[in-house]
Backbone as numpy.savetxt, mean C-alpha at the origin, in Angstrom:
# Nx Ny Nz CAx CAy CAz Cx Cy Cz
-12.18 -13.69 25.82 -11.20 -13.46 24.78 -11.24 -14.56 23.72
-11.46 -15.80 24.15 -11.51 -16.92 23.21 -12.65 -16.74 22.22
-13.79 -16.29 22.71 -14.94 -16.07 21.83 -14.66 -14.96 20.82
-13.99 -13.92 21.28 -13.64 -12.81 20.38 -12.71 -13.31 19.27
-11.73 -14.13 19.63 -10.78 -14.64 18.63 -11.49 -15.57 17.64
-12.47 -16.32 18.10 -13.26 -17.17 17.19 -14.02 -16.30 16.20
-14.63 -15.24 16.71 -15.39 -14.32 15.83 -14.44 -13.61 14.87
-13.24 -13.26 15.35 -12.25 -12.60 14.48 -11.84 -13.55 13.36
-11.68 -14.82 13.68 -11.32 -15.81 12.65 -12.44 -15.93 11.63
-13.67 -15.95 12.10 -14.82 -16.01 11.18 -14.86 -14.77 10.29
-14.65 -13.61 10.90 -14.65 -12.36 10.14 -13.53 -12.37 9.10
-12.36 -12.82 9.50 -11.22 -12.89 8.57 -11.53 -13.78 7.38
-12.14 -14.92 7.63 -12.51 -15.84 6.54 -13.55 -15.20 5.63
-14.51 -14.52 6.22 -15.55 -13.83 5.44 -14.93 -12.71 4.60
-14.04 -11.94 5.21 -13.40 -10.83 4.51 -12.52 -11.32 3.37
-11.91 -12.48 3.54 -11.04 -13.02 2.50 -11.81 -13.29 1.21
-13.10 -13.51 1.32 -13.94 -13.77 0.15 -14.43 -12.49 -0.52
-14.22 -11.35 0.11 -14.68 -10.08 -0.45 -13.91 -9.78 -1.74
-14.58 -9.22 -2.73 -13.91 -8.90 -4.00 -12.69 -7.98 -3.85
-12.72 -7.08 -2.89 -11.57 -6.19 -2.68 -10.35 -6.98 -2.23
-10.55 -7.90 -1.31 -9.45 -8.73 -0.82 -8.98 -9.67 -1.93
-9.92 -10.24 -2.65 -9.55 -11.13 -3.76 -8.74 -10.39 -4.82
-9.15 -9.16 -5.11 -8.41 -8.36 -6.10 -6.99 -8.08 -5.62
-6.83 -7.81 -4.34 -5.49 -7.58 -3.79 -4.64 -8.85 -3.91
-5.18 -9.98 -3.53 -4.43 -11.24 -3.59 -4.03 -11.58 -5.02
-4.94 -11.36 -5.95 -4.64 -11.63 -7.36 -3.58 -10.67 -7.90
-3.69 -9.39 -7.55 -2.72 -8.40 -8.02 -1.34 -8.68 -7.42
-1.32 -9.05 -6.15 -0.05 -9.38 -5.49 0.60 -10.59 -6.15
-0.18 -11.60 -6.41 0.35 -12.82 -7.04 0.91 -12.52 -8.43
0.16 -11.77 -9.22 0.62 -11.41 -10.57 1.90 -10.59 -10.50
1.94 -9.65 -9.59 3.09 -8.77 -9.41 4.32 -9.56 -8.98
4.16 -10.42 -7.98 5.29 -11.17 -7.44 5.83 -12.22 -8.40
5.01 -12.70 -9.30 5.43 -13.77 -10.20 5.74 -13.31 -11.62
5.71 -12.01 -11.85 6.00 -11.49 -13.18 7.51 -11.48 -13.42
7.92 -12.14 -14.48 9.34 -12.27 -14.80 9.99 -10.91 -15.08
9.30 -10.06 -15.81 9.87 -8.76 -16.16 10.10 -7.90 -14.91
9.12 -7.81 -14.04 9.28 -7.02 -12.82 10.39 -7.60 -11.95
10.45 -8.91 -11.85 11.51 -9.52 -11.06 12.89 -9.18 -11.62
13.02 -9.19 -12.94 14.29 -8.81 -13.56 14.63 -7.36 -13.26
13.64 -6.49 -13.38 13.87 -5.07 -13.09 14.30 -4.85 -11.64
13.64 -5.53 -10.71 14.01 -5.39 -9.30 15.39 -5.97 -9.02
15.71 -7.08 -9.66 17.03 -7.66 -9.47 18.11 -6.70 -9.94
17.92 -6.14 -11.15 18.91 -5.19 -11.65 18.95 -3.94 -10.77
17.80 -3.48 -10.33 17.75 -2.30 -9.45 18.59 -2.55 -8.20
18.41 -3.71 -7.58 19.17 -4.04 -6.37 20.66 -4.15 -6.65
21.03 -4.74 -7.78 22.44 -4.85 -8.17 23.04 -3.46 -8.37
22.29 -2.59 -9.03 22.77 -1.22 -9.26 22.92 -0.46 -7.93
21.99 -0.67 -7.03 22.08 -0.03 -5.71 23.35 -0.50 -4.98
23.62 -1.80 -5.06 24.83 -2.34 -4.42 26.08 -1.77 -5.09
26.07 -1.66 -6.40 27.22 -1.10 -7.12 27.45 0.34 -6.70
26.38 1.09 -6.55 26.51 2.49 -6.14 27.06 2.58 -4.71
26.55 1.75 -3.83 27.04 1.71 -2.46 28.53 1.37 -2.45
28.91 0.39 -3.25 30.31 -0.02 -3.35 31.17 1.13 -3.88
30.66 1.82 -4.86 31.42 2.94 -5.45 31.62 4.05 -4.42
30.56 4.37 -3.67 30.67 5.44 -2.68 31.52 5.03 -1.47
31.73 3.74 -1.28 32.57 3.27 -0.18 34.06 3.42 -0.49
34.37 3.62 -1.75 35.78 3.77 -2.16 36.34 5.09 -1.63
37.66 5.08 -1.47 38.34 6.30 -1.03 38.20 7.40 -2.08
38.35 7.01 -3.35 38.18 7.96 -4.45 37.02 7.50 -5.32
35.93 8.23 -5.24 34.72 7.89 -5.98 34.88 8.34 -7.43
34.54 7.44 -8.33 34.52 7.79 -9.76 33.18 8.47 -10.03
33.20 9.79 -10.12 31.96 10.56 -10.26 31.20 10.21 -11.53
31.92 9.92 -12.61 31.26 9.58 -13.87 30.53 8.24 -13.71
31.23 7.25 -13.14 30.60 5.94 -12.93 29.41 6.05 -11.98
29.58 6.79 -10.89 28.47 6.97 -9.93 27.28 7.64 -10.62
27.55 8.60 -11.47 26.47 9.27 -12.20 25.75 8.32 -13.15
26.52 7.46 -13.81 25.91 6.48 -14.72 25.05 5.49 -13.95
25.57 5.04 -12.82 24.79 4.10 -12.00 23.53 4.78 -11.50
23.64 6.01 -11.02 22.46 6.76 -10.55 21.43 6.90 -11.66
21.90 7.22 -12.85 20.99 7.36 -13.99 20.26 6.04 -14.26
21.00 4.94 -14.21 20.37 3.63 -14.46 19.36 3.30 -13.37
19.69 3.63 -12.13 18.76 3.38 -11.02 17.47 4.17 -11.23
17.60 5.43 -11.62 16.41 6.26 -11.87 15.58 5.70 -13.01
16.25 5.22 -14.06 15.54 4.63 -15.21 14.79 3.37 -14.77
15.46 2.53 -14.00 14.82 1.30 -13.52 13.63 1.61 -12.62
13.82 2.60 -11.75 12.73 2.98 -10.85 11.53 3.47 -11.64
11.76 4.25 -12.68 10.66 4.74 -13.52 9.97 3.58 -14.24
10.75 2.63 -14.74 10.16 1.47 -15.41 9.32 0.63 -14.46
9.84 0.45 -13.26 9.11 -0.35 -12.26 7.80 0.32 -11.88
7.87 1.60 -11.54 6.67 2.29 -11.06 5.63 2.53 -12.16
6.06 2.46 -13.42 5.11 2.62 -14.53 4.56 1.29 -15.00
5.12 0.20 -14.54 4.68 -1.12 -15.00 3.22 -1.33 -14.60
2.38 -1.81 -15.51 0.96 -1.98 -15.21 0.67 -2.86 -13.99
1.48 -3.89 -13.77 1.25 -4.75 -12.61 1.60 -4.04 -11.31
2.62 -3.19 -11.33 2.99 -2.39 -10.16 1.86 -1.42 -9.84
1.35 -0.76 -10.87 0.26 0.20 -10.70 -1.00 -0.49 -10.18
-1.33 -1.64 -10.76 -2.53 -2.38 -10.34 -2.40 -2.86 -8.89
-1.22 -3.32 -8.53 -0.99 -3.78 -7.16 -1.13 -2.61 -6.18
-0.56 -1.47 -6.53 -0.68 -0.29 -5.67 -2.13 0.14 -5.48
-2.89 0.12 -6.57 -4.30 0.50 -6.49 -5.08 -0.51 -5.64
-4.79 -1.79 -5.82 -5.47 -2.82 -5.04 -5.12 -2.68 -3.56
-3.88 -2.33 -3.24 -3.49 -2.12 -1.85 -4.22 -0.94 -1.24
-4.36 0.15 -2.01 -5.09 1.32 -1.51 -6.55 0.96 -1.21
-7.19 0.24 -2.11 -8.58 -0.14 -1.91 -8.72 -1.08 -0.71
-7.75 -1.97 -0.55 -7.75 -2.88 0.59 -7.62 -2.10 1.90
-6.72 -1.11 1.92 -6.52 -0.32 3.13 -7.79 0.47 3.47
-8.46 0.99 2.47 -9.73 1.69 2.71 -10.78 0.72 3.27
-10.82 -0.47 2.71 -11.74 -1.52 3.17 -11.46 -1.85 4.64
-10.17 -2.06 4.97 -9.80 -2.40 6.34 -10.14 -1.26 7.30
-9.95 -0.03 6.86 -10.29 1.12 7.70 -11.80 1.16 7.95
-12.58 0.85 6.92 -14.03 0.83 7.09 -14.45 -0.23 8.11
-13.82 -1.39 8.03 -14.12 -2.46 8.98 -13.73 -2.02 10.39
-12.53 -1.46 10.53 -12.07 -1.00 11.84 -12.98 0.10 12.38
-13.39 1.01 11.52 -14.29 2.09 11.94 -15.62 1.51 12.44
-16.12 0.50 11.76 -17.40 -0.10 12.19 -17.23 -0.81 13.53
-16.13 -1.51 13.71 -15.88 -2.17 14.99 -15.79 -1.12 16.10
-15.07 -0.05 15.85 -14.95 1.02 16.84 -16.30 1.64 17.14
-17.13 1.83 16.13 -18.46 2.38 16.34 -19.29 1.45 17.22
-19.21 0.16 16.97 -19.97 -0.80 17.77 -19.51 -0.79 19.23
-18.24 -0.47 19.46 -17.72 -0.42 20.83 -18.06 0.91 21.50
-17.83 2.02 20.79 -17.94 3.35 21.41 -19.26 4.05 21.15
-19.94 3.68 20.07 -21.16 4.38 19.69 -20.90 5.65 18.91
-19.64 5.90 18.57 -19.27 7.10 17.83 -18.55 6.72 16.55
-18.91 7.38 15.47 -18.23 7.16 14.19 -17.06 8.12 14.10
-16.00 7.68 13.43 -14.86 8.58 13.23 -15.22 9.59 12.16
-14.60 10.74 12.23 -14.89 11.82 11.30 -14.05 11.67 10.04
-14.71 11.64 8.90 -14.01 11.55 7.62 -13.69 12.93 7.06
-14.29 13.95 7.66 -14.10 15.30 7.16 -15.06 15.66 6.05
-15.91 14.74 5.65 -16.89 14.97 4.59 -18.28 15.10 5.23
-18.56 16.25 5.73 -19.82 16.46 6.44 -21.06 16.18 5.59
-20.96 16.42 4.29 -22.14 16.25 3.43 -22.59 14.79 3.35
-21.67 13.84 3.59 -22.03 12.42 3.50 -22.12 11.78 4.87
-22.04 12.60 5.91 -21.97 12.08 7.28 -23.36 12.02 7.90
-23.59 10.97 8.67 -24.86 10.85 9.38 -24.66 11.05 10.88
-23.50 11.55 11.26 -23.16 11.72 12.66 -23.65 13.06 13.19
-23.78 13.15 14.49 -24.11 14.40 15.17 -22.86 14.90 15.86
-21.90 15.37 15.08 -20.66 15.83 15.71 -20.58 17.35 15.71
-19.68 17.88 16.53 -19.52 19.33 16.64 -19.00 19.92 15.34
-18.12 19.20 14.65 -17.56 19.71 13.39 -18.66 19.92 12.37
-19.63 19.02 12.33 -20.73 19.16 11.38 -21.59 20.37 11.73
-21.83 20.56 13.01 -22.61 21.72 13.45 -21.91 23.02 13.05
-20.60 23.08 13.26 -19.82 24.28 12.93 -19.77 24.51 11.43
-19.74 23.45 10.65 -19.66 23.56 9.18 -20.92 24.19 8.60
-22.02 24.03 9.33 -23.29 24.53 8.81 -23.70 25.86 9.43
-22.84 26.43 10.26 -23.18 27.73 10.87 -22.95 28.86 9.92
């Protein structure tokens, strides 16, 4: 087990230098330190608390709750459209695909079988699904 953990540490250090991982770290840093996004999230959280507080009242002011809901929706749209939010999301998706590829390769080295991606045309495996797809 100790040898495996040493190799895992080496692999982690090697993977950290990969452009996909570097892109994720850079996108995350830019996203987390952006003043505009932080302001939007702060206001979003304040509005969420205000809405929760309003709904906790015995008599809810429907007009006020509607205004708060509208502002929350506006903030959510601004956040999700922000270029740094979009870039971070894309970098996370690419990172997750990268990690899946690494995990798939480790699993292949252990089991001798590749996982099925569902894309038979790009597959080099001898699986039953591929045989059936070509019948």
